[in-house]
Short mmCIF file of C-alpha atoms in Angstrom, two decimals:
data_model
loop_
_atom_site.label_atom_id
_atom_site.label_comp_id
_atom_site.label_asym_id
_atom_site.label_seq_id
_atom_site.Cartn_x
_atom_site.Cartn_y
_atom_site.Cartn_z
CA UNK A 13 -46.45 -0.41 8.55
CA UNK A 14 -43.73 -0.66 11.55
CA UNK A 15 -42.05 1.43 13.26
CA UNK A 16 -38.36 1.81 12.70
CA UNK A 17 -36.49 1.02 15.47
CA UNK A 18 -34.62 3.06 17.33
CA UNK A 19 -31.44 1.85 19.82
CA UNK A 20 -29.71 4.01 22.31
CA UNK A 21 -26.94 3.19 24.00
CA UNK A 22 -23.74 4.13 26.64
CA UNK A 23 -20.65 3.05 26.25
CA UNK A 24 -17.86 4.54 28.73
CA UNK A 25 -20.42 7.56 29.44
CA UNK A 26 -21.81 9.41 32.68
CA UNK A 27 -25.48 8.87 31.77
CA UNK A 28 -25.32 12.56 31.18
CA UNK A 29 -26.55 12.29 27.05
CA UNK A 30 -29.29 9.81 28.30
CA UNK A 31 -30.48 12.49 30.29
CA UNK A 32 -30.35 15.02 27.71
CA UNK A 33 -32.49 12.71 25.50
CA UNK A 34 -35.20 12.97 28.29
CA UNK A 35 -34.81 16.56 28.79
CA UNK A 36 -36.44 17.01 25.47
CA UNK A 37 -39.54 17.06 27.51
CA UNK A 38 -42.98 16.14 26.22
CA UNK A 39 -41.24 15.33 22.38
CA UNK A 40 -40.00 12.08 23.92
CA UNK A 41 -43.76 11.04 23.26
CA UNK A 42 -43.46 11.85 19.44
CA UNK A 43 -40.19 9.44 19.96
CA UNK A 44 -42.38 6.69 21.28
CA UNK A 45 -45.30 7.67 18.79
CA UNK A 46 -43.00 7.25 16.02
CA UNK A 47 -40.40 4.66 16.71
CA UNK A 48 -39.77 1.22 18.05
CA UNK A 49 -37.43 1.21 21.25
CA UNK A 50 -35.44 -1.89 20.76
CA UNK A 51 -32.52 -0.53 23.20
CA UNK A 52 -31.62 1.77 25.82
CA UNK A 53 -29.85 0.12 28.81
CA UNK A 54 -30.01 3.45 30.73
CA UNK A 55 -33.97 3.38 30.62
CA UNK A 56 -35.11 0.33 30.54
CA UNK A 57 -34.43 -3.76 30.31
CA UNK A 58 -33.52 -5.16 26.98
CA UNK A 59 -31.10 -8.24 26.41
CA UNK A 60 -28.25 -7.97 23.90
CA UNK A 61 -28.95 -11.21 22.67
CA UNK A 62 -32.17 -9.92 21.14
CA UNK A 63 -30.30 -7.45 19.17
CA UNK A 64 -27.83 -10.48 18.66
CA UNK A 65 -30.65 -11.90 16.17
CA UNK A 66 -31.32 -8.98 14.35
CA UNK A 67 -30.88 -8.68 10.73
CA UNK A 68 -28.43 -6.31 9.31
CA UNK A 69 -29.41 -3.02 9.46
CA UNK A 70 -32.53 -3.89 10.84
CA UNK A 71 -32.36 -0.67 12.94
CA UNK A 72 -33.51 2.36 11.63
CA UNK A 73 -31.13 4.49 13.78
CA UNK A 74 -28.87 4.05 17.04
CA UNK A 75 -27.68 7.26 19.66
CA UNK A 76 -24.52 5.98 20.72
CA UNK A 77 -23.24 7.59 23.40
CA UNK A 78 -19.96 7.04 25.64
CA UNK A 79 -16.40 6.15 23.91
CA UNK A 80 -14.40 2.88 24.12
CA UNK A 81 -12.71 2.33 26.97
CA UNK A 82 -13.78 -1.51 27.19
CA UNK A 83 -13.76 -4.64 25.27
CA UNK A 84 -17.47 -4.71 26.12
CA UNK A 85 -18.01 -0.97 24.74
CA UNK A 86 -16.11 -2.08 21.24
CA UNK A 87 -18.32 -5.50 21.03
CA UNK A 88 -21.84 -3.44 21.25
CA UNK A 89 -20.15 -0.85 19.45
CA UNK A 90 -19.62 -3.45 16.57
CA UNK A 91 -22.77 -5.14 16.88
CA UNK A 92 -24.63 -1.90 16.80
CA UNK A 93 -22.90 -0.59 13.31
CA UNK A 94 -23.82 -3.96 12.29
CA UNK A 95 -27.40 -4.09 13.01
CA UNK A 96 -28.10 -0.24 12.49
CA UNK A 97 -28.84 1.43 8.81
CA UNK A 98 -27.63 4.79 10.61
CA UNK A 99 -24.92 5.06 13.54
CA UNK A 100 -25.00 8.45 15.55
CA UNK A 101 -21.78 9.07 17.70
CA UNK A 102 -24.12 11.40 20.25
CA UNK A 103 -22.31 13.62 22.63
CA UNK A 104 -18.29 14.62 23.28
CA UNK A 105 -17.46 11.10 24.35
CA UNK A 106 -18.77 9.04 21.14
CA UNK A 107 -17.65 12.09 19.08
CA UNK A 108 -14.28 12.99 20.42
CA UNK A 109 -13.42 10.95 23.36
CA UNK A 110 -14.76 13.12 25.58
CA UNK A 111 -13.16 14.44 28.99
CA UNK A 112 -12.77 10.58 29.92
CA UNK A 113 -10.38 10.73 27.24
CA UNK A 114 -7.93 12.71 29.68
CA UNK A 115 -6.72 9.34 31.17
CA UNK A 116 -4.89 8.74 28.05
CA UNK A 117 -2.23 10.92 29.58
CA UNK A 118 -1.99 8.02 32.00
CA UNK A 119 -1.51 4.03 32.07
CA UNK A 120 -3.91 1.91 32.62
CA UNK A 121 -2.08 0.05 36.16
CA UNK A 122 -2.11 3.64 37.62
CA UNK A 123 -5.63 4.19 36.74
CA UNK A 124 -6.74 0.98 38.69
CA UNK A 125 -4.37 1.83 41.41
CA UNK A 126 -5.81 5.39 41.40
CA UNK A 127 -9.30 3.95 41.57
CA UNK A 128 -8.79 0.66 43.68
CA UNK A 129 -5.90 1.37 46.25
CA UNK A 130 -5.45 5.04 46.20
CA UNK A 131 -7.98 7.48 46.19
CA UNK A 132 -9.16 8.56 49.77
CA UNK A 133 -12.82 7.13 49.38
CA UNK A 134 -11.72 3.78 48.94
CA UNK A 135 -11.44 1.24 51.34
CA UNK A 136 -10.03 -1.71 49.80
CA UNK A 137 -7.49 -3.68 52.36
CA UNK A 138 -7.37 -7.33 50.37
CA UNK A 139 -5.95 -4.80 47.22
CA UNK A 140 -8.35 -6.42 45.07
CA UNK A 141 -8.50 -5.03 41.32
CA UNK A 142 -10.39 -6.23 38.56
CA UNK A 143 -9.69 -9.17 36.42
CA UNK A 144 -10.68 -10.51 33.47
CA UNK A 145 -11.65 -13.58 34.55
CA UNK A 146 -11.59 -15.28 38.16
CA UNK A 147 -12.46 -18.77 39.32
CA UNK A 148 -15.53 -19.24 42.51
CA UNK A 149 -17.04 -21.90 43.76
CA UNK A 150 -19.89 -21.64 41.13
CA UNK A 151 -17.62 -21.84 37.47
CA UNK A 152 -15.73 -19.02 36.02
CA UNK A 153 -16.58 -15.35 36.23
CA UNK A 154 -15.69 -13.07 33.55
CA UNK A 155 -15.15 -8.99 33.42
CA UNK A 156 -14.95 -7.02 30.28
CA UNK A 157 -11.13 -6.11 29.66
CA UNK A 158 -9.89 -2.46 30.23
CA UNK A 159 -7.88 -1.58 27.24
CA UNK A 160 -4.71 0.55 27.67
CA UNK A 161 -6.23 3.52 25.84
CA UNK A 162 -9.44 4.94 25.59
CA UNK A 163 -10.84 5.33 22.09
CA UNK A 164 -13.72 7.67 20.62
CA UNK A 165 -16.42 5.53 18.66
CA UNK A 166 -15.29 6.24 14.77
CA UNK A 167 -12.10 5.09 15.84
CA UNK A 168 -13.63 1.98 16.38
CA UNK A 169 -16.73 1.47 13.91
CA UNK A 170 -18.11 3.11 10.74
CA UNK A 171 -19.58 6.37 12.10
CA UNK A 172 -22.66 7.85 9.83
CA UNK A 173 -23.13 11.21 11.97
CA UNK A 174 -22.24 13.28 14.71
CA UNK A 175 -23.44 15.22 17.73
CA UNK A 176 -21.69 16.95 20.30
CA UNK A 177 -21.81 18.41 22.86
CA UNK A 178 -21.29 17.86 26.77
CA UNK A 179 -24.22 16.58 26.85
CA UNK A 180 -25.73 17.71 23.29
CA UNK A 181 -28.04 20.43 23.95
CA UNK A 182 -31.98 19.20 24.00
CA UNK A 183 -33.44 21.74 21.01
CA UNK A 184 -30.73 20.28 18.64
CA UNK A 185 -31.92 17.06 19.96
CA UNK A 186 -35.50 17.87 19.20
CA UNK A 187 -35.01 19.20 15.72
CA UNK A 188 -32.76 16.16 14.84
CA UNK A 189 -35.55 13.64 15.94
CA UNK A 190 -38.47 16.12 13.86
CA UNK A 191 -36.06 15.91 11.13
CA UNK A 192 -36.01 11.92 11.07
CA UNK A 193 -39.94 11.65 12.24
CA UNK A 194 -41.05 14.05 8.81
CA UNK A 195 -38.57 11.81 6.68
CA UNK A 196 -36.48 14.74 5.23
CA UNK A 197 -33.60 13.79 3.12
CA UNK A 198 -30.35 12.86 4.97
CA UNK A 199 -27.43 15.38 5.36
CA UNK A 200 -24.17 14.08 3.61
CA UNK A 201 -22.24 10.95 5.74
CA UNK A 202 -19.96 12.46 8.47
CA UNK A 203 -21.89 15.48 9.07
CA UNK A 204 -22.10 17.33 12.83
CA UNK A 205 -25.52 17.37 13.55
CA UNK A 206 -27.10 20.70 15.34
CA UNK A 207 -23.81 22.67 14.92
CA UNK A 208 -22.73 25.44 13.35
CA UNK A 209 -19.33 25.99 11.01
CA UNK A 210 -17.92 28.94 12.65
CA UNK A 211 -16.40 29.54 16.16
CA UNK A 212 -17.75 30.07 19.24
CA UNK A 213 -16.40 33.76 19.21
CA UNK A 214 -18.88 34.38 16.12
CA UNK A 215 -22.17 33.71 18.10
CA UNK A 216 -20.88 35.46 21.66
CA UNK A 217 -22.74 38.78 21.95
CA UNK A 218 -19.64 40.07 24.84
CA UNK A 219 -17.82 43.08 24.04
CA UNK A 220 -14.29 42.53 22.28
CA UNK A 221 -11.59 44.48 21.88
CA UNK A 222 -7.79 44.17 21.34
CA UNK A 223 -6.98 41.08 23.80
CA UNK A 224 -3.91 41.62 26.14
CA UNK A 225 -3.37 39.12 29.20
CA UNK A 226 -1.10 40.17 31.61
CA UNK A 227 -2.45 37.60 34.53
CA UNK A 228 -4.74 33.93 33.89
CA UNK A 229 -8.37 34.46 36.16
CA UNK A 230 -9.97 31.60 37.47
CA UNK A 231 -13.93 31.79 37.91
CA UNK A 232 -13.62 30.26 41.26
CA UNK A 233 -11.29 33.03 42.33
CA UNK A 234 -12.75 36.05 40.79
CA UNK A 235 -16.12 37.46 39.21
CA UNK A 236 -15.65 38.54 35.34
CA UNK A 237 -17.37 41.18 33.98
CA UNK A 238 -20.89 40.68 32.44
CA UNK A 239 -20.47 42.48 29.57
CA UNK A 240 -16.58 41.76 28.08
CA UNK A 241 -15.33 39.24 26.84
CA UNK A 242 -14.23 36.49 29.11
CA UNK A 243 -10.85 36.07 27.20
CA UNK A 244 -9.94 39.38 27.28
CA UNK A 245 -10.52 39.19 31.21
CA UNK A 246 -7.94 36.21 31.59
CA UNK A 247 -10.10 33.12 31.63
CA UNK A 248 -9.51 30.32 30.20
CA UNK A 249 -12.79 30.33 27.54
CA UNK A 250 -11.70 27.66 24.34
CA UNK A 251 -14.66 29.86 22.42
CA UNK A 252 -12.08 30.80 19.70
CA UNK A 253 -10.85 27.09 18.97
CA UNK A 254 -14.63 25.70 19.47
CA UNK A 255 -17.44 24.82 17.13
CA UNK A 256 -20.54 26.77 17.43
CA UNK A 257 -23.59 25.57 17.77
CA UNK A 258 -24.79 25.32 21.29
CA UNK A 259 -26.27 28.97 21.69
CA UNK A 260 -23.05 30.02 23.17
CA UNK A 261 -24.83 28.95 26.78
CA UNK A 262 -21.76 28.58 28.56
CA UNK A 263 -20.30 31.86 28.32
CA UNK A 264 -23.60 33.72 28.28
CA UNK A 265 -23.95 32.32 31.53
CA UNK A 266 -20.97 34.13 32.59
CA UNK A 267 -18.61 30.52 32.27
CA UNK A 268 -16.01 30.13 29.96
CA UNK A 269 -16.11 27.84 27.46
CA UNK A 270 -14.62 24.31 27.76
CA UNK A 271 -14.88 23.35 24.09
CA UNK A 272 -17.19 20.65 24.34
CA UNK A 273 -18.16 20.96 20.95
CA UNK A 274 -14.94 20.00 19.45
CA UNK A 275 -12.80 22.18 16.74
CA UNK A 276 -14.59 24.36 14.26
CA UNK A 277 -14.51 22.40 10.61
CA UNK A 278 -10.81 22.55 9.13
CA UNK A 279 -9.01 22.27 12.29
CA UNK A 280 -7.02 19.55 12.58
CA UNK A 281 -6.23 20.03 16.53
CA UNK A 282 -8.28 22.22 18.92
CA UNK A 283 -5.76 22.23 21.52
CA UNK A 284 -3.21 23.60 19.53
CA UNK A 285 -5.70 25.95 18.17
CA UNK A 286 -6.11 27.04 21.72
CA UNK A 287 -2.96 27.00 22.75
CA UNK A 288 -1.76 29.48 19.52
CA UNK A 289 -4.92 31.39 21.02
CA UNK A 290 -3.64 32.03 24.14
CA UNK A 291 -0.72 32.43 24.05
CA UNK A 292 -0.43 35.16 20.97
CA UNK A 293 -2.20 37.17 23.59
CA UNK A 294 0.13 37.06 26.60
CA UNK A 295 0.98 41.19 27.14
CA UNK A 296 4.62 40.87 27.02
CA UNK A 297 7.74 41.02 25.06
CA UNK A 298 10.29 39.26 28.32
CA UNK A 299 10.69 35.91 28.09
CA UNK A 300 10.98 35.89 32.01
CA UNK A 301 7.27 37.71 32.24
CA UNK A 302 5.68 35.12 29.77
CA UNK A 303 7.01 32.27 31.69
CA UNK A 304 5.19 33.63 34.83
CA UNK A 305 1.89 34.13 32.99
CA UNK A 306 2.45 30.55 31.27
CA UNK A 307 2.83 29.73 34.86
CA UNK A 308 -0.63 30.25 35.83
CA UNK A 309 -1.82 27.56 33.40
CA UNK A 310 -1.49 24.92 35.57
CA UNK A 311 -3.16 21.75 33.07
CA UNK A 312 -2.50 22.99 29.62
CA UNK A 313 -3.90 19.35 27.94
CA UNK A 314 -6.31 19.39 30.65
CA UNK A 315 -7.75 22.80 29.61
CA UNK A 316 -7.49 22.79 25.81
CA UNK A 317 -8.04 19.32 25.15
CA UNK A 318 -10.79 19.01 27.82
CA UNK A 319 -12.98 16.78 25.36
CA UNK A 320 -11.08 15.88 22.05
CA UNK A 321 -7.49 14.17 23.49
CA UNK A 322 -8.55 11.29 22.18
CA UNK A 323 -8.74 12.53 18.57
CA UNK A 324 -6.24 15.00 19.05
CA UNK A 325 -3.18 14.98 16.74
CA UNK A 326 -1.32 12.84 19.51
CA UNK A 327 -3.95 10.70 20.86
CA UNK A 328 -2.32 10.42 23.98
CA UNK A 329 0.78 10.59 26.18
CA UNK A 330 3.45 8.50 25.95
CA UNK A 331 2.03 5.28 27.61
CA UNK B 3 22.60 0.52 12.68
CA UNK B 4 23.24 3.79 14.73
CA UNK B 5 19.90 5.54 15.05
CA UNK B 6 19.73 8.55 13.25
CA UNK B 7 17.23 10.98 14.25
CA UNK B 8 14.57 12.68 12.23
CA UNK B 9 14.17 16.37 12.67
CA UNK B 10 12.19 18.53 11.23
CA UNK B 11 13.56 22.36 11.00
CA UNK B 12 10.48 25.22 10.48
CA UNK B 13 12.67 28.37 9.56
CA UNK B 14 11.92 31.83 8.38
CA UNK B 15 12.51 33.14 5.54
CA UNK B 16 13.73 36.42 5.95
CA UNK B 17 16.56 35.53 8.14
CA UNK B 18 16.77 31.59 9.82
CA UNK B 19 16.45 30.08 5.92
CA UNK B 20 18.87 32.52 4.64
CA UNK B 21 21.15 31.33 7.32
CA UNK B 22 21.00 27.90 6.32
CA UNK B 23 21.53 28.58 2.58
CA UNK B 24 24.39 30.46 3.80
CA UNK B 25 25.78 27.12 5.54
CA UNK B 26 25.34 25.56 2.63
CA UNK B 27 27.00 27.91 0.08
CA UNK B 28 30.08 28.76 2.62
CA UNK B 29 30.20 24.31 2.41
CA UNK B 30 29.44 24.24 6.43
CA UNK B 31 29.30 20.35 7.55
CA UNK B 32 26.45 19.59 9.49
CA UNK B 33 24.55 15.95 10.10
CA UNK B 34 21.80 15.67 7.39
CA UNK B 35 19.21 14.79 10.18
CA UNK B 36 17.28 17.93 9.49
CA UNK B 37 14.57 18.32 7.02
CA UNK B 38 14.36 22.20 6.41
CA UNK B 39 10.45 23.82 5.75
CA UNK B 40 10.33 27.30 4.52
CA UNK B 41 7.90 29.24 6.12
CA UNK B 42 7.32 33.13 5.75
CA UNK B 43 8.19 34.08 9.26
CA UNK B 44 8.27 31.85 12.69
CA UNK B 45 5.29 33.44 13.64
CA UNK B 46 3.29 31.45 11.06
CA UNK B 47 4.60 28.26 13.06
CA UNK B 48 1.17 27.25 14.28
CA UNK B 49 1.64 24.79 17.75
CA UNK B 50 -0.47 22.44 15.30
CA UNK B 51 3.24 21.54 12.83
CA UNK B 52 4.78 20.60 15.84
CA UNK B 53 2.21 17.99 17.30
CA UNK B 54 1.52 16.69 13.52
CA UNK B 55 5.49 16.32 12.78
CA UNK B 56 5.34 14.58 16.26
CA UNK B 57 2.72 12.36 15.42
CA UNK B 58 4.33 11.53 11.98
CA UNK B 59 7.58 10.14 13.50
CA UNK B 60 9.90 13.40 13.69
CA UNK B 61 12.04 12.70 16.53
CA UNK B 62 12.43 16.45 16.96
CA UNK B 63 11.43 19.74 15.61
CA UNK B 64 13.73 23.02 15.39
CA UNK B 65 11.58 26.13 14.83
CA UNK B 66 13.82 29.32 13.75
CA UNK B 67 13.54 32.95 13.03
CA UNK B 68 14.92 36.34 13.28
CA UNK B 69 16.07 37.33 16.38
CA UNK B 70 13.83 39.96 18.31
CA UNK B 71 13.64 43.48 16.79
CA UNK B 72 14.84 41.68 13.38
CA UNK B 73 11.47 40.34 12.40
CA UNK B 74 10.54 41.30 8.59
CA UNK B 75 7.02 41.26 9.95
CA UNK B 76 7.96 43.51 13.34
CA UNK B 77 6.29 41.07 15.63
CA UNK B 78 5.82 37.39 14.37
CA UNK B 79 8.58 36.06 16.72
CA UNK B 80 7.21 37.16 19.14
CA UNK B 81 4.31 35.88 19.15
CA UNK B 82 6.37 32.35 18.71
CA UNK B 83 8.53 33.16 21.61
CA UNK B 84 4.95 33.56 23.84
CA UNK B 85 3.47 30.85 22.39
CA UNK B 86 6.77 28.37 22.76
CA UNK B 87 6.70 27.66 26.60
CA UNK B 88 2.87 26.90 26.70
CA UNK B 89 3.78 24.50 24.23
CA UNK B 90 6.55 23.02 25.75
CA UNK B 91 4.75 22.68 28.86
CA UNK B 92 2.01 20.79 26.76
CA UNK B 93 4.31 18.33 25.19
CA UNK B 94 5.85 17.71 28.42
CA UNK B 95 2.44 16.10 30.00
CA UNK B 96 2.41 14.56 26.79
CA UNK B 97 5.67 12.73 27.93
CA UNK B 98 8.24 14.30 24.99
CA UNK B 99 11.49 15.23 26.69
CA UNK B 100 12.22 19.11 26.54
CA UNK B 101 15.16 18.68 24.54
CA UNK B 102 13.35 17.59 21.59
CA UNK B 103 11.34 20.98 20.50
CA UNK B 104 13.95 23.81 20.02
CA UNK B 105 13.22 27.59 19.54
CA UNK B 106 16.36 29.10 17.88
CA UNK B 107 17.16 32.71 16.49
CA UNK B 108 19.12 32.44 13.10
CA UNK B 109 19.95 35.71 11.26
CA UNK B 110 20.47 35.86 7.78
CA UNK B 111 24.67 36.08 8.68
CA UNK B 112 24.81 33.50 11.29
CA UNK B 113 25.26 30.52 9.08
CA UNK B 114 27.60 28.88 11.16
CA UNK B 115 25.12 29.38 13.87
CA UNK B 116 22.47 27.31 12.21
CA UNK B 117 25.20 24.64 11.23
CA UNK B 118 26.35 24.73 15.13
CA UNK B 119 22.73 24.13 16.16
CA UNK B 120 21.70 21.63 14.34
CA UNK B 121 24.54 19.67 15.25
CA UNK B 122 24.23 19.64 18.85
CA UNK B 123 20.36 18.89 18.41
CA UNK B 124 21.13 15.78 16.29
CA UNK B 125 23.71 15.04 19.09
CA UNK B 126 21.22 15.89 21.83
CA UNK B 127 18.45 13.47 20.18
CA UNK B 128 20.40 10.79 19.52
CA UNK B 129 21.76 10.72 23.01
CA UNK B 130 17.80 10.72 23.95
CA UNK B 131 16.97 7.89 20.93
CA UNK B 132 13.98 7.89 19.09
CA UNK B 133 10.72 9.32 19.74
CA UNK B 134 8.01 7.28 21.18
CA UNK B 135 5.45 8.40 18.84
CA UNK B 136 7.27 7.63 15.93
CA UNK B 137 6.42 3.84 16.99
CA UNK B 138 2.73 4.60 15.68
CA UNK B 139 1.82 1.72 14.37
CA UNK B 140 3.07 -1.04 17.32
CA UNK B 141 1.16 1.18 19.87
CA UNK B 142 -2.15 1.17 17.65
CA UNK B 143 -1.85 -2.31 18.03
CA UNK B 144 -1.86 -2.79 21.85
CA UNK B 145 -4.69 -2.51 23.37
#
């Protein structure tokens, strides 16, 4: 009998879930043992047009990592759903947007003027930016177009399953792929994969008691305590307004959490989660005093919506 | 047609609904722009109302409770009057003008307070026009 096939791809993505894939050590073997690699641009050559003529749902399962930000990224993303029995948004981008998703806050002509004319690396004196098409000698050369917004991938396609994380963390990664390898029924459509239900908060072993901030802590400016929790100290941790599931690495590594994991189930919006988090905690009755605090958060979407703006309540700014 | 804005009002019950039934019994004229939810005390206004009446098309949202010291539950307003900045400060990256999200304090008594607020919000917001994100569907659409 065949293998079934297995795709992975990237859309608008670091590279950083490919890498997780191969951090699962000597398991990728049992992924070679017991699939058929039919596409993982990351890793090695394959053509889209041999995916092109595929039968429907010829493969088994695709890792899709990366959101839209392309017309390139929403053609695979299409042809993929098309050709794939299961489609698995893998990691924060796919799954929520990702922290790519904070350009939504800004249009797309600034962005390429950020990236093309502005930013201090760049030495680009003709002002050349990226088209869609342009004419050489040779014929016509075309670019994928740059859409306005960025998008995460079940905004776009049919999504089966989900996996987050920032990247998703290798053991889930590991006991997903044992789980398809020894056949095991599948969970219900839309699931998380290799998450938990509850908050962060519920898995962190720190110390907590009655949380009172009179001052925001940044862990670039100042060492927190090993023991209590990081919250309580001032940082910034979105562990009450994130899904568990990751071993609670982050903070037991003395970080705060940036929510990479996306809102615990039920919650419609983790940044206003967060926000309602925060700020119910501020140690002071003066309007004047909590504007000072409130000062000290200097990128509120920036910090609460670090990885889900894009499937936030708002989506995006006002672009 | 003059625009006529959309604004959702999240009031208390103990005092900042009160305060608007009293408007209405003591026949108080105000614009009609606001749609009044009941809630038990301001402090139950979770940030999350606000961005989903946003997203839904409200071109502005009034939250109102008891003023502080008054509150039926000794602290829930405060906790909204910590938790209002940070979210103003949000919604302003988000691009939504200041003047659209209001934090008021509306006793039970102060019926012509309510009436007087709500009119110079409606004013205020119609002076400002309607909310960009209550053009949903034409901005799904571009790409």
């Amino acid at each position: 009998m065949s293998k079934p096939k297995l795709a992975i791809y990237w859309a608008a993505s670091c590279g950083g879930c490919d890498v997780s894939i191969l951090d699962i050590h000597e398991h990728i073997l049992d992924v070679d043992k017991n699939f058929e690699l039919v596409l993982w641009p990351v890793a090695a050559d394959f053509k889209y047009k041999d995916i092109e003529i595929m039968q429907d749902q010829e493969i088994f399962l695709t890792l899709f990592n990366g959101s839209i930000r392309n017309s390139e990224n929403e053609h695979i993303a299409k042809l993929l759903r098309k050709k794939s029995k299961v489609l698995v948004a893998f990691g924060s981008c796919a799954h929520l947007g990702g922290i790519i998703g904070l350009a939504n806050l800004y249009k797309k002509e600034d962005i390429l003027d950020t990236v093309y004319n502005k930013s201090i690396s760049t030495h680009n004196p003709d002002k050349i930016i990226p088209k869609t098409t342009v004419q050489v000698k040779e014929g016509e050369l075309t670019l994928p177009k740059f859409y306005n917004y960025l998008r995460s991938l079940d905004q776009v396609v049919d999504v089966d399953y989900y996996i987050p994380g920032c990247p998703p963390n290798p053991e889930q990664v590991v006991s997903i792929v044992k789980h398809v390898i020894e056949k095991k029924p599948l969970p219900p459509k839309g699931s998380v994969l290799g998450a938990g239900e509850k908050s962060q908060c519920e898995e962190c072993k720190r110390k907590k008691n009655i949380k009172k901030i009179r001052e925001i802590k940044r862990i670039a400016t100042s060492i927190p305590d090993p023991e209590t929790c990081l919250l309580e100290q001032g940082f910034l941790c979105i562990g009450p307004a994130t899904r568990s599931g990751c071993g609670v690495a982050c903070v037991n590594a003395g970080v705060p959490c940036r929510g990479c994991y996306g809102p615990p189930p039920n919650v419609m919006d983790q940044g206003a989660k967060m926000l309602s988090a925060i700020a119910s905690v501020i140690d002071s009755e003066s309007p004047d005093e909590i504007n000072k605090i409130i000062e000290q958060i200097i990128d509120p979407v920036g910090t609460f919506y670090r990885f889900s703006l894009p499937t936030s309540l708002l989506r995006r700014s006002d672009i | 047609m003059s625009f006529e804005p959309r604004i959702i009002g999240i009031l208390c019950n103990w005092c900042s609904y009160t305060g608007a039934d009293l408007a209405g019994t003591s026949r108080m004229k105000y614009p009609p722009n606001v749609r009044v939810v009941r809630v038990m005390c301001s402090g139950r206004v979770d940030p999350t109302f606000v961005l989903k009446a946003i997203a839904e098309g409200a071109d502005g949202v009034l939250i109102a409770g008891c003023h502080p010291g008054d509150c039926h539950y000794i602290n829930g307003n405060i906790k909204t009057l910590r938790r209002y900045p940070l979210l103003k400060k949000m919604l302003s990256q988000f691009g939504i003008e200041d003047e659209r999200i209001r934090l008021e304090w509306v006793s039970a008594s102060e019926g012509d307070r309510f009436a007087g607020i709500v009119k110079e919000m409606t004013e205020t917001i119609k002076k400002l026009g309607p909310s960009r994100f209550s053009r949903k569907n034409e901005r799904e659409v571009a790409l």
